[in-house]
Amino acid sequence: MSLVLFRGVSAAGAAALRGWSCLGSHVAAAGRGSLHKSPLLQTARDYARPVRRKKQEIPSHLDDLPPTMLKKPYANIPVIDKVDDVVRRLLSLEMASQKEKVKIKKQQLADQVRKSPTDTSSLEVQVAFLTAKIRTLQEHLHMHTKDTVNRRQMLIAIDRRNMLLKYLRNTKYDVFEKTCKVLDIKYEFPPLYCRRATRRWIAKKALCNKVYQEAQKLKAPQRLKQRQEWLERTRAREAEKQASPTEGSPV
């Protein structure tokens, strides 16, 4: 029984192979005449490769930091003057990461606007910190345009800085003006609320205006009556003053 099944399977496999070989020969024959009509064979197309444009480099706001400057944790250590040149180079900004450079830049911007050496939480200091963060993210997004996470963080920082500048402008205009001038910030007024006029909104607005005008017409007689009463009281008061004798006059 097993021998019969094996022979049946082998015969079916051979028939299938012969069928595929026949199909392949027919496809090859058809392909010689017209390749574009065959659903299985396609012509190779040499598409032009996209030209990658090099992005223009923008000047970094960290370029003004000297490479010989020491990192923030080692700046105020007196023993640092006695170390070797190799060690000093390792502790300088030349071998520092961008995160450490941004920290120093934040302190430099804050020192320009802070009121006292211990001022770390005033509005102008917060604006300086946010300015350094925004400029760092702008440089990063210039090279990595699809980084949506950092783009969202940058927009949040911009909104936060605008809110602080608005409050500073309304309360301390001289400090606001000095902060914008020192940090090179161009303050732009927020746009007015603009709503697209839809047909439903136009109809609702027209109905509200009509109801308001009808209400004013109903209140007009009452207001006229109140005004007349007020004028009568005023005239009566003036007449009493004129009729009463003034103080110090002879009887």
JSON list of C-alpha atoms in Angstrom, two decimals:
[
{"chain": "A", "resi": 1, "resn": "MET", "atom": "CA", "xyz": [0.00, 0.00, 0.00]},
{"chain": "A", "resi": 2, "resn": "SER", "atom": "CA", "xyz": [2.79, 2.42, 0.89]},
{"chain": "A", "resi": 3, "resn": "LEU", "atom": "CA", "xyz": [4.58, 1.60, -2.35]},
{"chain": "A", "resi": 4, "resn": "VAL", "atom": "CA", "xyz": [1.46, 2.47, -4.36]},
{"chain": "A", "resi": 5, "resn": "LEU", "atom": "CA", "xyz": [1.08, 5.81, -2.51]},
{"chain": "A", "resi": 6, "resn": "PHE", "atom": "CA", "xyz": [4.74, 6.68, -3.08]},
{"chain": "A", "resi": 7, "resn": "ARG", "atom": "CA", "xyz": [4.42, 5.97, -6.81]},
{"chain": "A", "resi": 8, "resn": "GLY", "atom": "CA", "xyz": [1.26, 8.09, -6.98]},
{"chain": "A", "resi": 9, "resn": "VAL", "atom": "CA", "xyz": [2.93, 11.03, -5.26]},
{"chain": "A", "resi": 10, "resn": "SER", "atom": "CA", "xyz": [6.01, 10.80, -7.44]},
{"chain": "A", "resi": 11, "resn": "ALA", "atom": "CA", "xyz": [3.87, 10.69, -10.57]},
{"chain": "A", "resi": 12, "resn": "ALA", "atom": "CA", "xyz": [1.91, 13.76, -9.45]},
{"chain": "A", "resi": 13, "resn": "GLY", "atom": "CA", "xyz": [5.14, 15.63, -8.68]},
{"chain": "A", "resi": 14, "resn": "ALA", "atom": "CA", "xyz": [6.57, 14.80, -12.08]},
{"chain": "A", "resi": 15, "resn": "ALA", "atom": "CA", "xyz": [3.39, 16.00, -13.78]},
{"chain": "A", "resi": 16, "resn": "ALA", "atom": "CA", "xyz": [3.52, 19.24, -11.81]},
{"chain": "A", "resi": 17, "resn": "LEU", "atom": "CA", "xyz": [7.13, 19.81, -12.79]},
{"chain": "A", "resi": 18, "resn": "ARG", "atom": "CA", "xyz": [6.30, 19.15, -16.44]},
{"chain": "A", "resi": 19, "resn": "GLY", "atom": "CA", "xyz": [3.43, 21.64, -16.18]},
{"chain": "A", "resi": 20, "resn": "TRP", "atom": "CA", "xyz": [5.66, 24.34, -14.69]},
{"chain": "A", "resi": 21, "resn": "SER", "atom": "CA", "xyz": [8.33, 23.67, -17.32]},
{"chain": "A", "resi": 22, "resn": "CYS", "atom": "CA", "xyz": [5.77, 24.03, -20.09]},
{"chain": "A", "resi": 23, "resn": "LEU", "atom": "CA", "xyz": [4.49, 27.23, -18.55]},
{"chain": "A", "resi": 24, "resn": "GLY", "atom": "CA", "xyz": [8.02, 28.56, -18.30]},
{"chain": "A", "resi": 25, "resn": "SER", "atom": "CA", "xyz": [8.74, 27.76, -21.94]},
{"chain": "A", "resi": 26, "resn": "HIS", "atom": "CA", "xyz": [5.53, 29.48, -23.06]},
{"chain": "A", "resi": 27, "resn": "VAL", "atom": "CA", "xyz": [6.34, 32.54, -20.95]},
{"chain": "A", "resi": 28, "resn": "ALA", "atom": "CA", "xyz": [9.87, 32.67, -22.31]},
{"chain": "A", "resi": 29, "resn": "ALA", "atom": "CA", "xyz": [8.57, 32.37, -25.87]},
{"chain": "A", "resi": 30, "resn": "ALA", "atom": "CA", "xyz": [6.03, 35.09, -25.29]},
{"chain": "A", "resi": 31, "resn": "GLY", "atom": "CA", "xyz": [8.64, 37.23, -23.61]},
{"chain": "A", "resi": 32, "resn": "ARG", "atom": "CA", "xyz": [10.84, 37.19, -26.66]},
{"chain": "A", "resi": 33, "resn": "GLY", "atom": "CA", "xyz": [8.12, 38.86, -28.65]},
{"chain": "A", "resi": 34, "resn": "SER", "atom": "CA", "xyz": [6.85, 41.43, -26.14]},
{"chain": "A", "resi": 35, "resn": "LEU", "atom": "CA", "xyz": [8.18, 41.66, -22.59]},
{"chain": "A", "resi": 36, "resn": "HIS", "atom": "CA", "xyz": [5.78, 44.38, -21.55]},
{"chain": "A", "resi": 37, "resn": "LYS", "atom": "CA", "xyz": [2.74, 42.14, -22.07]},
{"chain": "A", "resi": 38, "resn": "SER", "atom": "CA", "xyz": [3.89, 39.39, -19.71]},
{"chain": "A", "resi": 39, "resn": "PRO", "atom": "CA", "xyz": [2.58, 39.59, -16.12]},
{"chain": "A", "resi": 40, "resn": "LEU", "atom": "CA", "xyz": [5.56, 37.64, -14.78]},
{"chain": "A", "resi": 41, "resn": "LEU", "atom": "CA", "xyz": [8.46, 39.31, -16.57]},
{"chain": "A", "resi": 42, "resn": "GLN", "atom": "CA", "xyz": [9.19, 43.02, -16.27]},
{"chain": "A", "resi": 43, "resn": "THR", "atom": "CA", "xyz": [11.83, 45.11, -17.93]},
{"chain": "A", "resi": 44, "resn": "ALA", "atom": "CA", "xyz": [14.56, 46.51, -15.73]},
{"chain": "A", "resi": 45, "resn": "ARG", "atom": "CA", "xyz": [14.36, 50.28, -15.47]},
{"chain": "A", "resi": 46, "resn": "ASP", "atom": "CA", "xyz": [17.37, 52.31, -14.43]},
{"chain": "A", "resi": 47, "resn": "TYR", "atom": "CA", "xyz": [15.82, 55.19, -12.50]},
{"chain": "A", "resi": 48, "resn": "ALA", "atom": "CA", "xyz": [17.97, 58.17, -11.66]},
{"chain": "A", "resi": 49, "resn": "ARG", "atom": "CA", "xyz": [19.04, 58.25, -8.05]},
{"chain": "A", "resi": 50, "resn": "PRO", "atom": "CA", "xyz": [17.81, 61.23, -6.02]},
{"chain": "A", "resi": 51, "resn": "VAL", "atom": "CA", "xyz": [20.38, 63.93, -5.57]},
{"chain": "A", "resi": 52, "resn": "ARG", "atom": "CA", "xyz": [21.11, 64.48, -1.90]},
{"chain": "A", "resi": 53, "resn": "ARG", "atom": "CA", "xyz": [21.51, 68.15, -1.24]},
{"chain": "A", "resi": 54, "resn": "LYS", "atom": "CA", "xyz": [23.93, 69.10, 1.46]},
{"chain": "A", "resi": 55, "resn": "LYS", "atom": "CA", "xyz": [22.29, 71.26, 4.06]},
{"chain": "A", "resi": 56, "resn": "GLN", "atom": "CA", "xyz": [23.81, 74.63, 4.61]},
{"chain": "A", "resi": 57, "resn": "GLU", "atom": "CA", "xyz": [25.52, 74.83, 7.96]},
{"chain": "A", "resi": 58, "resn": "ILE", "atom": "CA", "xyz": [24.32, 77.61, 10.23]},
{"chain": "A", "resi": 59, "resn": "PRO", "atom": "CA", "xyz": [26.57, 79.30, 12.78]},
{"chain": "A", "resi": 60, "resn": "SER", "atom": "CA", "xyz": [26.20, 77.79, 16.23]},
{"chain": "A", "resi": 61, "resn": "HIS", "atom": "CA", "xyz": [25.56, 79.88, 19.31]},
{"chain": "A", "resi": 62, "resn": "LEU", "atom": "CA", "xyz": [28.28, 77.82, 21.04]},
{"chain": "A", "resi": 63, "resn": "ASP", "atom": "CA", "xyz": [31.06, 78.99, 18.71]},
{"chain": "A", "resi": 64, "resn": "ASP", "atom": "CA", "xyz": [32.00, 81.90, 20.96]},
{"chain": "A", "resi": 65, "resn": "LEU", "atom": "CA", "xyz": [32.99, 79.53, 23.78]},
{"chain": "A", "resi": 66, "resn": "PRO", "atom": "CA", "xyz": [36.81, 79.24, 23.83]},
{"chain": "A", "resi": 67, "resn": "PRO", "atom": "CA", "xyz": [38.05, 75.63, 23.67]},
{"chain": "A", "resi": 68, "resn": "THR", "atom": "CA", "xyz": [40.55, 76.29, 26.47]},
{"chain": "A", "resi": 69, "resn": "MET", "atom": "CA", "xyz": [37.78, 77.14, 28.96]},
{"chain": "A", "resi": 70, "resn": "LEU", "atom": "CA", "xyz": [37.40, 74.57, 31.72]},
{"chain": "A", "resi": 71, "resn": "LYS", "atom": "CA", "xyz": [34.22, 72.63, 32.31]},
{"chain": "A", "resi": 72, "resn": "LYS", "atom": "CA", "xyz": [31.75, 73.92, 34.86]},
{"chain": "A", "resi": 73, "resn": "PRO", "atom": "CA", "xyz": [32.64, 71.52, 37.76]},
{"chain": "A", "resi": 74, "resn": "TYR", "atom": "CA", "xyz": [36.39, 72.26, 37.46]},
{"chain": "A", "resi": 75, "resn": "ALA", "atom": "CA", "xyz": [36.30, 76.01, 36.83]},
{"chain": "A", "resi": 76, "resn": "ASN", "atom": "CA", "xyz": [36.61, 77.16, 40.48]},
{"chain": "A", "resi": 77, "resn": "ILE", "atom": "CA", "xyz": [39.12, 74.58, 41.73]},
{"chain": "A", "resi": 78, "resn": "PRO", "atom": "CA", "xyz": [42.43, 76.24, 42.77]},
{"chain": "A", "resi": 79, "resn": "VAL", "atom": "CA", "xyz": [44.48, 73.08, 42.20]},
{"chain": "A", "resi": 80, "resn": "ILE", "atom": "CA", "xyz": [43.59, 73.07, 38.51]},
{"chain": "A", "resi": 81, "resn": "ASP", "atom": "CA", "xyz": [46.49, 75.45, 37.74]},
{"chain": "A", "resi": 82, "resn": "LYS", "atom": "CA", "xyz": [49.04, 72.84, 38.83]},
{"chain": "A", "resi": 83, "resn": "VAL", "atom": "CA", "xyz": [47.83, 69.95, 36.67]},
{"chain": "A", "resi": 84, "resn": "ASP", "atom": "CA", "xyz": [49.48, 68.70, 33.51]},
{"chain": "A", "resi": 85, "resn": "ASP", "atom": "CA", "xyz": [48.59, 70.11, 30.10]},
{"chain": "A", "resi": 86, "resn": "VAL", "atom": "CA", "xyz": [47.10, 66.80, 29.02]},
{"chain": "A", "resi": 87, "resn": "VAL", "atom": "CA", "xyz": [44.83, 66.69, 32.07]},
{"chain": "A", "resi": 88, "resn": "ARG", "atom": "CA", "xyz": [43.87, 70.32, 31.57]},
{"chain": "A", "resi": 89, "resn": "ARG", "atom": "CA", "xyz": [42.97, 69.58, 27.98]},
{"chain": "A", "resi": 90, "resn": "LEU", "atom": "CA", "xyz": [40.77, 66.68, 29.07]},
{"chain": "A", "resi": 91, "resn": "LEU", "atom": "CA", "xyz": [38.97, 68.97, 31.50]},
{"chain": "A", "resi": 92, "resn": "SER", "atom": "CA", "xyz": [38.51, 71.78, 28.97]},
{"chain": "A", "resi": 93, "resn": "LEU", "atom": "CA", "xyz": [35.66, 72.38, 26.53]},
{"chain": "A", "resi": 94, "resn": "GLU", "atom": "CA", "xyz": [37.76, 70.97, 23.71]},
{"chain": "A", "resi": 95, "resn": "MET", "atom": "CA", "xyz": [36.95, 67.46, 24.97]},
{"chain": "A", "resi": 96, "resn": "ALA", "atom": "CA", "xyz": [33.52, 68.32, 26.39]},
{"chain": "A", "resi": 97, "resn": "SER", "atom": "CA", "xyz": [30.15, 67.19, 25.11]},
{"chain": "A", "resi": 98, "resn": "GLN", "atom": "CA", "xyz": [27.50, 69.51, 23.74]},
{"chain": "A", "resi": 99, "resn": "LYS", "atom": "CA", "xyz": [25.43, 69.11, 26.92]},
{"chain": "A", "resi": 100, "resn": "GLU", "atom": "CA", "xyz": [28.24, 70.57, 29.03]},
{"chain": "A", "resi": 101, "resn": "LYS", "atom": "CA", "xyz": [28.73, 73.42, 26.56]},
{"chain": "A", "resi": 102, "resn": "VAL", "atom": "CA", "xyz": [25.03, 74.26, 26.71]},
{"chain": "A", "resi": 103, "resn": "LYS", "atom": "CA", "xyz": [25.19, 74.41, 30.52]},
{"chain": "A", "resi": 104, "resn": "ILE", "atom": "CA", "xyz": [28.00, 76.96, 30.36]},
{"chain": "A", "resi": 105, "resn": "LYS", "atom": "CA", "xyz": [26.12, 78.94, 27.71]},
{"chain": "A", "resi": 106, "resn": "LYS", "atom": "CA", "xyz": [23.03, 79.06, 29.93]},
{"chain": "A", "resi": 107, "resn": "GLN", "atom": "CA", "xyz": [25.07, 80.46, 32.79]},
{"chain": "A", "resi": 108, "resn": "GLN", "atom": "CA", "xyz": [26.66, 83.08, 30.54]},
{"chain": "A", "resi": 109, "resn": "LEU", "atom": "CA", "xyz": [23.28, 84.29, 29.28]},
{"chain": "A", "resi": 110, "resn": "ALA", "atom": "CA", "xyz": [21.85, 84.30, 32.80]},
{"chain": "A", "resi": 111, "resn": "ASP", "atom": "CA", "xyz": [24.81, 86.32, 34.12]},
{"chain": "A", "resi": 112, "resn": "GLN", "atom": "CA", "xyz": [24.01, 89.08, 31.61]},
{"chain": "A", "resi": 113, "resn": "VAL", "atom": "CA", "xyz": [20.46, 89.64, 32.89]},
{"chain": "A", "resi": 114, "resn": "ARG", "atom": "CA", "xyz": [20.42, 88.44, 36.52]},
{"chain": "A", "resi": 115, "resn": "LYS", "atom": "CA", "xyz": [19.89, 91.00, 39.30]},
{"chain": "A", "resi": 116, "resn": "SER", "atom": "CA", "xyz": [22.36, 89.51, 41.80]},
{"chain": "A", "resi": 117, "resn": "PRO", "atom": "CA", "xyz": [24.78, 86.55, 41.91]},
{"chain": "A", "resi": 118, "resn": "THR", "atom": "CA", "xyz": [22.21, 84.53, 43.86]},
{"chain": "A", "resi": 119, "resn": "ASP", "atom": "CA", "xyz": [19.38, 85.22, 41.42]},
{"chain": "A", "resi": 120, "resn": "THR", "atom": "CA", "xyz": [18.41, 81.89, 39.82]},
{"chain": "A", "resi": 121, "resn": "SER", "atom": "CA", "xyz": [14.62, 82.04, 39.49]},
{"chain": "A", "resi": 122, "resn": "SER", "atom": "CA", "xyz": [13.64, 85.50, 38.29]},
{"chain": "A", "resi": 123, "resn": "LEU", "atom": "CA", "xyz": [11.73, 85.94, 35.05]},
{"chain": "A", "resi": 124, "resn": "GLU", "atom": "CA", "xyz": [14.69, 87.27, 33.09]},
{"chain": "A", "resi": 125, "resn": "VAL", "atom": "CA", "xyz": [16.89, 84.35, 34.19]},
{"chain": "A", "resi": 126, "resn": "GLN", "atom": "CA", "xyz": [14.21, 81.87, 33.13]},
{"chain": "A", "resi": 127, "resn": "VAL", "atom": "CA", "xyz": [14.02, 83.63, 29.76]},
{"chain": "A", "resi": 128, "resn": "ALA", "atom": "CA", "xyz": [17.81, 83.28, 29.39]},
{"chain": "A", "resi": 129, "resn": "PHE", "atom": "CA", "xyz": [17.68, 79.54, 30.13]},
{"chain": "A", "resi": 130, "resn": "LEU", "atom": "CA", "xyz": [14.86, 79.01, 27.65]},
{"chain": "A", "resi": 131, "resn": "THR", "atom": "CA", "xyz": [16.70, 81.04, 25.00]},
{"chain": "A", "resi": 132, "resn": "ALA", "atom": "CA", "xyz": [19.76, 78.78, 25.21]},
{"chain": "A", "resi": 133, "resn": "LYS", "atom": "CA", "xyz": [17.53, 75.69, 25.00]},
{"chain": "A", "resi": 134, "resn": "ILE", "atom": "CA", "xyz": [15.60, 77.02, 22.00]},
{"chain": "A", "resi": 135, "resn": "ARG", "atom": "CA", "xyz": [18.74, 77.90, 20.04]},
{"chain": "A", "resi": 136, "resn": "THR", "atom": "CA", "xyz": [20.25, 74.48, 20.71]},
{"chain": "A", "resi": 137, "resn": "LEU", "atom": "CA", "xyz": [17.11, 72.72, 19.48]},
{"chain": "A", "resi": 138, "resn": "GLN", "atom": "CA", "xyz": [16.95, 74.96, 16.40]},
{"chain": "A", "resi": 139, "resn": "GLU", "atom": "CA", "xyz": [20.46, 73.90, 15.39]},
{"chain": "A", "resi": 140, "resn": "HIS", "atom": "CA", "xyz": [19.56, 70.24, 15.95]},
{"chain": "A", "resi": 141, "resn": "LEU", "atom": "CA", "xyz": [16.35, 70.45, 13.91]},
{"chain": "A", "resi": 142, "resn": "HIS", "atom": "CA", "xyz": [18.18, 72.16, 11.06]},
{"chain": "A", "resi": 143, "resn": "MET", "atom": "CA", "xyz": [20.13, 68.94, 10.52]},
{"chain": "A", "resi": 144, "resn": "HIS", "atom": "CA", "xyz": [17.40, 66.48, 11.63]},
{"chain": "A", "resi": 145, "resn": "THR", "atom": "CA", "xyz": [14.14, 67.83, 10.25]},
{"chain": "A", "resi": 146, "resn": "LYS", "atom": "CA", "xyz": [12.09, 64.70, 11.05]},
{"chain": "A", "resi": 147, "resn": "ASP", "atom": "CA", "xyz": [12.79, 64.72, 14.78]},
{"chain": "A", "resi": 148, "resn": "THR", "atom": "CA", "xyz": [9.25, 65.43, 15.95]},
{"chain": "A", "resi": 149, "resn": "VAL", "atom": "CA", "xyz": [9.98, 64.91, 19.66]},
{"chain": "A", "resi": 150, "resn": "ASN", "atom": "CA", "xyz": [12.56, 67.70, 19.86]},
{"chain": "A", "resi": 151, "resn": "ARG", "atom": "CA", "xyz": [10.42, 69.89, 17.61]},
{"chain": "A", "resi": 152, "resn": "ARG", "atom": "CA", "xyz": [7.58, 69.62, 20.10]},
{"chain": "A", "resi": 153, "resn": "GLN", "atom": "CA", "xyz": [9.95, 70.44, 22.97]},
{"chain": "A", "resi": 154, "resn": "MET", "atom": "CA", "xyz": [11.18, 73.51, 21.08]},
{"chain": "A", "resi": 155, "resn": "LEU", "atom": "CA", "xyz": [7.63, 74.77, 20.47]},
{"chain": "A", "resi": 156, "resn": "ILE", "atom": "CA", "xyz": [6.76, 74.26, 24.14]},
{"chain": "A", "resi": 157, "resn": "ALA", "atom": "CA", "xyz": [9.86, 76.25, 25.16]},
{"chain": "A", "resi": 158, "resn": "ILE", "atom": "CA", "xyz": [8.97, 79.05, 22.71]},
{"chain": "A", "resi": 159, "resn": "ASP", "atom": "CA", "xyz": [5.43, 79.31, 24.09]},
{"chain": "A", "resi": 160, "resn": "ARG", "atom": "CA", "xyz": [6.75, 79.35, 27.65]},
{"chain": "A", "resi": 161, "resn": "ARG", "atom": "CA", "xyz": [9.25, 82.12, 26.82]},
{"chain": "A", "resi": 162, "resn": "ASN", "atom": "CA", "xyz": [6.58, 84.19, 25.07]},
{"chain": "A", "resi": 163, "resn": "MET", "atom": "CA", "xyz": [4.34, 83.90, 28.12]},
{"chain": "A", "resi": 164, "resn": "LEU", "atom": "CA", "xyz": [7.14, 85.07, 30.44]},
{"chain": "A", "resi": 165, "resn": "LEU", "atom": "CA", "xyz": [8.04, 87.95, 28.12]},
{"chain": "A", "resi": 166, "resn": "LYS", "atom": "CA", "xyz": [4.40, 89.04, 27.92]},
{"chain": "A", "resi": 167, "resn": "TYR", "atom": "CA", "xyz": [4.09, 89.12, 31.71]},
{"chain": "A", "resi": 168, "resn": "LEU", "atom": "CA", "xyz": [7.44, 90.92, 32.02]},
{"chain": "A", "resi": 169, "resn": "ARG", "atom": "CA", "xyz": [6.35, 93.50, 29.46]},
{"chain": "A", "resi": 170, "resn": "ASN", "atom": "CA", "xyz": [3.11, 94.23, 31.31]},
{"chain": "A", "resi": 171, "resn": "THR", "atom": "CA", "xyz": [4.77, 94.53, 34.74]},
{"chain": "A", "resi": 172, "resn": "LYS", "atom": "CA", "xyz": [8.39, 95.73, 34.23]},
{"chain": "A", "resi": 173, "resn": "TYR", "atom": "CA", "xyz": [8.81, 97.23, 30.81]},
{"chain": "A", "resi": 174, "resn": "ASP", "atom": "CA", "xyz": [12.36, 98.48, 31.39]},
{"chain": "A", "resi": 175, "resn": "VAL", "atom": "CA", "xyz": [13.52, 94.99, 32.44]},
{"chain": "A", "resi": 176, "resn": "PHE", "atom": "CA", "xyz": [11.69, 93.50, 29.46]},
{"chain": "A", "resi": 177, "resn": "GLU", "atom": "CA", "xyz": [13.39, 95.91, 27.06]},
{"chain": "A", "resi": 178, "resn": "LYS", "atom": "CA", "xyz": [16.82, 95.22, 28.54]},
{"chain": "A", "resi": 179, "resn": "THR", "atom": "CA", "xyz": [16.31, 91.44, 28.43]},
{"chain": "A", "resi": 180, "resn": "CYS", "atom": "CA", "xyz": [15.28, 91.47, 24.77]},
{"chain": "A", "resi": 181, "resn": "LYS", "atom": "CA", "xyz": [18.21, 93.71, 23.86]},
{"chain": "A", "resi": 182, "resn": "VAL", "atom": "CA", "xyz": [20.88, 91.73, 25.75]},
{"chain": "A", "resi": 183, "resn": "LEU", "atom": "CA", "xyz": [19.66, 88.28, 24.66]},
{"chain": "A", "resi": 184, "resn": "ASP", "atom": "CA", "xyz": [18.97, 89.43, 21.07]},
{"chain": "A", "resi": 185, "resn": "ILE", "atom": "CA", "xyz": [15.30, 88.42, 21.20]},
{"chain": "A", "resi": 186, "resn": "LYS", "atom": "CA", "xyz": [12.75, 89.84, 18.78]},
{"chain": "A", "resi": 187, "resn": "TYR", "atom": "CA", "xyz": [9.43, 89.92, 20.60]},
{"chain": "A", "resi": 188, "resn": "GLU", "atom": "CA", "xyz": [6.40, 89.49, 18.35]},
{"chain": "A", "resi": 189, "resn": "PHE", "atom": "CA", "xyz": [2.89, 90.22, 19.48]},
{"chain": "A", "resi": 190, "resn": "PRO", "atom": "CA", "xyz": [0.56, 87.21, 19.48]},
{"chain": "A", "resi": 191, "resn": "PRO", "atom": "CA", "xyz": [-1.88, 87.20, 16.54]},
{"chain": "A", "resi": 192, "resn": "LEU", "atom": "CA", "xyz": [-5.46, 88.17, 17.15]},
{"chain": "A", "resi": 193, "resn": "TYR", "atom": "CA", "xyz": [-7.99, 85.38, 17.37]},
{"chain": "A", "resi": 194, "resn": "CYS", "atom": "CA", "xyz": [-9.31, 84.76, 13.87]},
{"chain": "A", "resi": 195, "resn": "ARG", "atom": "CA", "xyz": [-12.24, 82.45, 13.26]},
{"chain": "A", "resi": 196, "resn": "ARG", "atom": "CA", "xyz": [-13.32, 81.22, 9.84]},
{"chain": "A", "resi": 197, "resn": "ALA", "atom": "CA", "xyz": [-16.82, 82.47, 9.10]},
{"chain": "A", "resi": 198, "resn": "THR", "atom": "CA", "xyz": [-19.13, 79.54, 8.40]},
{"chain": "A", "resi": 199, "resn": "ARG", "atom": "CA", "xyz": [-22.73, 79.78, 7.23]},
{"chain": "A", "resi": 200, "resn": "ARG", "atom": "CA", "xyz": [-23.99, 78.54, 10.57]},
{"chain": "A", "resi": 201, "resn": "TRP", "atom": "CA", "xyz": [-21.89, 81.11, 12.45]},
{"chain": "A", "resi": 202, "resn": "ILE", "atom": "CA", "xyz": [-23.07, 83.95, 10.15]},
{"chain": "A", "resi": 203, "resn": "ALA", "atom": "CA", "xyz": [-26.73, 82.97, 10.65]},
{"chain": "A", "resi": 204, "resn": "LYS", "atom": "CA", "xyz": [-26.26, 82.72, 14.41]},
{"chain": "A", "resi": 205, "resn": "LYS", "atom": "CA", "xyz": [-24.53, 86.12, 14.52]},
{"chain": "A", "resi": 206, "resn": "ALA", "atom": "CA", "xyz": [-27.33, 87.73, 12.50]},
{"chain": "A", "resi": 207, "resn": "LEU", "atom": "CA", "xyz": [-29.95, 86.25, 14.83]},
{"chain": "A", "resi": 208, "resn": "CYS", "atom": "CA", "xyz": [-28.08, 87.54, 17.91]},
{"chain": "A", "resi": 209, "resn": "ASN", "atom": "CA", "xyz": [-27.87, 91.05, 16.42]},
{"chain": "A", "resi": 210, "resn": "LYS", "atom": "CA", "xyz": [-31.58, 91.00, 15.60]},
{"chain": "A", "resi": 211, "resn": "VAL", "atom": "CA", "xyz": [-32.52, 89.86, 19.11]},
{"chain": "A", "resi": 212, "resn": "TYR", "atom": "CA", "xyz": [-30.28, 92.57, 20.61]},
{"chain": "A", "resi": 213, "resn": "GLN", "atom": "CA", "xyz": [-31.87, 95.29, 18.50]},
{"chain": "A", "resi": 214, "resn": "GLU", "atom": "CA", "xyz": [-35.39, 94.14, 19.43]},
{"chain": "A", "resi": 215, "resn": "ALA", "atom": "CA", "xyz": [-34.44, 94.13, 23.11]},
{"chain": "A", "resi": 216, "resn": "GLN", "atom": "CA", "xyz": [-33.09, 97.67, 22.79]},
{"chain": "A", "resi": 217, "resn": "LYS", "atom": "CA", "xyz": [-36.36, 98.80, 21.20]},
{"chain": "A", "resi": 218, "resn": "LEU", "atom": "CA", "xyz": [-38.35, 97.33, 24.09]},
{"chain": "A", "resi": 219, "resn": "LYS", "atom": "CA", "xyz": [-36.10, 99.01, 26.66]},
{"chain": "A", "resi": 220, "resn": "ALA", "atom": "CA", "xyz": [-36.14, 102.40, 24.91]},
{"chain": "A", "resi": 221, "resn": "PRO", "atom": "CA", "xyz": [-39.43, 103.73, 26.47]},
{"chain": "A", "resi": 222, "resn": "GLN", "atom": "CA", "xyz": [-38.34, 102.69, 29.95]},
{"chain": "A", "resi": 223, "resn": "ARG", "atom": "CA", "xyz": [-34.96, 104.37, 29.51]},
{"chain": "A", "resi": 224, "resn": "LEU", "atom": "CA", "xyz": [-36.63, 107.53, 28.19]},
{"chain": "A", "resi": 225, "resn": "LYS", "atom": "CA", "xyz": [-38.95, 107.60, 31.21]},
{"chain": "A", "resi": 226, "resn": "GLN", "atom": "CA", "xyz": [-36.01, 107.15, 33.60]},
{"chain": "A", "resi": 227, "resn": "ARG", "atom": "CA", "xyz": [-34.12, 109.97, 31.88]},
{"chain": "A", "resi": 228, "resn": "GLN", "atom": "CA", "xyz": [-37.09, 112.33, 32.15]},
{"chain": "A", "resi": 229, "resn": "GLU", "atom": "CA", "xyz": [-37.48, 111.54, 35.86]},
{"chain": "A", "resi": 230, "resn": "TRP", "atom": "CA", "xyz": [-33.79, 112.19, 36.40]},
{"chain": "A", "resi": 231, "resn": "LEU", "atom": "CA", "xyz": [-34.04, 115.55, 34.60]},
{"chain": "A", "resi": 232, "resn": "GLU", "atom": "CA", "xyz": [-37.08, 116.55, 36.69]},
{"chain": "A", "resi": 233, "resn": "ARG", "atom": "CA", "xyz": [-35.27, 115.73, 39.92]},
{"chain": "A", "resi": 234, "resn": "THR", "atom": "CA", "xyz": [-32.24, 117.70, 38.80]},
{"chain": "A", "resi": 235, "resn": "ARG", "atom": "CA", "xyz": [-34.34, 120.76, 37.93]},
{"chain": "A", "resi": 236, "resn": "ALA", "atom": "CA", "xyz": [-36.22, 120.58, 41.24]},
{"chain": "A", "resi": 237, "resn": "ARG", "atom": "CA", "xyz": [-32.94, 120.39, 43.14]},
{"chain": "A", "resi": 238, "resn": "GLU", "atom": "CA", "xyz": [-31.58, 123.44, 41.29]},
{"chain": "A", "resi": 239, "resn": "ALA", "atom": "CA", "xyz": [-34.80, 125.38, 41.95]},
{"chain": "A", "resi": 240, "resn": "GLU", "atom": "CA", "xyz": [-34.56, 124.64, 45.68]},
{"chain": "A", "resi": 241, "resn": "LYS", "atom": "CA", "xyz": [-30.99, 125.90, 45.75]},
{"chain": "A", "resi": 242, "resn": "GLN", "atom": "CA", "xyz": [-31.98, 129.15, 44.05]},
{"chain": "A", "resi": 243, "resn": "ALA", "atom": "CA", "xyz": [-34.99, 129.69, 46.35]},
{"chain": "A", "resi": 244, "resn": "SER", "atom": "CA", "xyz": [-33.13, 129.06, 49.62]},
{"chain": "A", "resi": 245, "resn": "PRO", "atom": "CA", "xyz": [-31.19, 132.13, 50.98]},
{"chain": "A", "resi": 246, "resn": "THR", "atom": "CA", "xyz": [-27.42, 131.94, 50.89]},
{"chain": "A", "resi": 247, "resn": "GLU", "atom": "CA", "xyz": [-25.43, 131.88, 54.14]},
{"chain": "A", "resi": 248, "resn": "GLY", "atom": "CA", "xyz": [-24.34, 135.28, 55.49]},
{"chain": "A", "resi": 249, "resn": "SER", "atom": "CA", "xyz": [-26.88, 137.30, 53.52]},
{"chain": "A", "resi": 250, "resn": "PRO", "atom": "CA", "xyz": [-28.85, 140.01, 55.46]},
{"chain": "A", "resi": 251, "resn": "VAL", "atom": "CA", "xyz": [-32.45, 139.16, 56.48]}
]
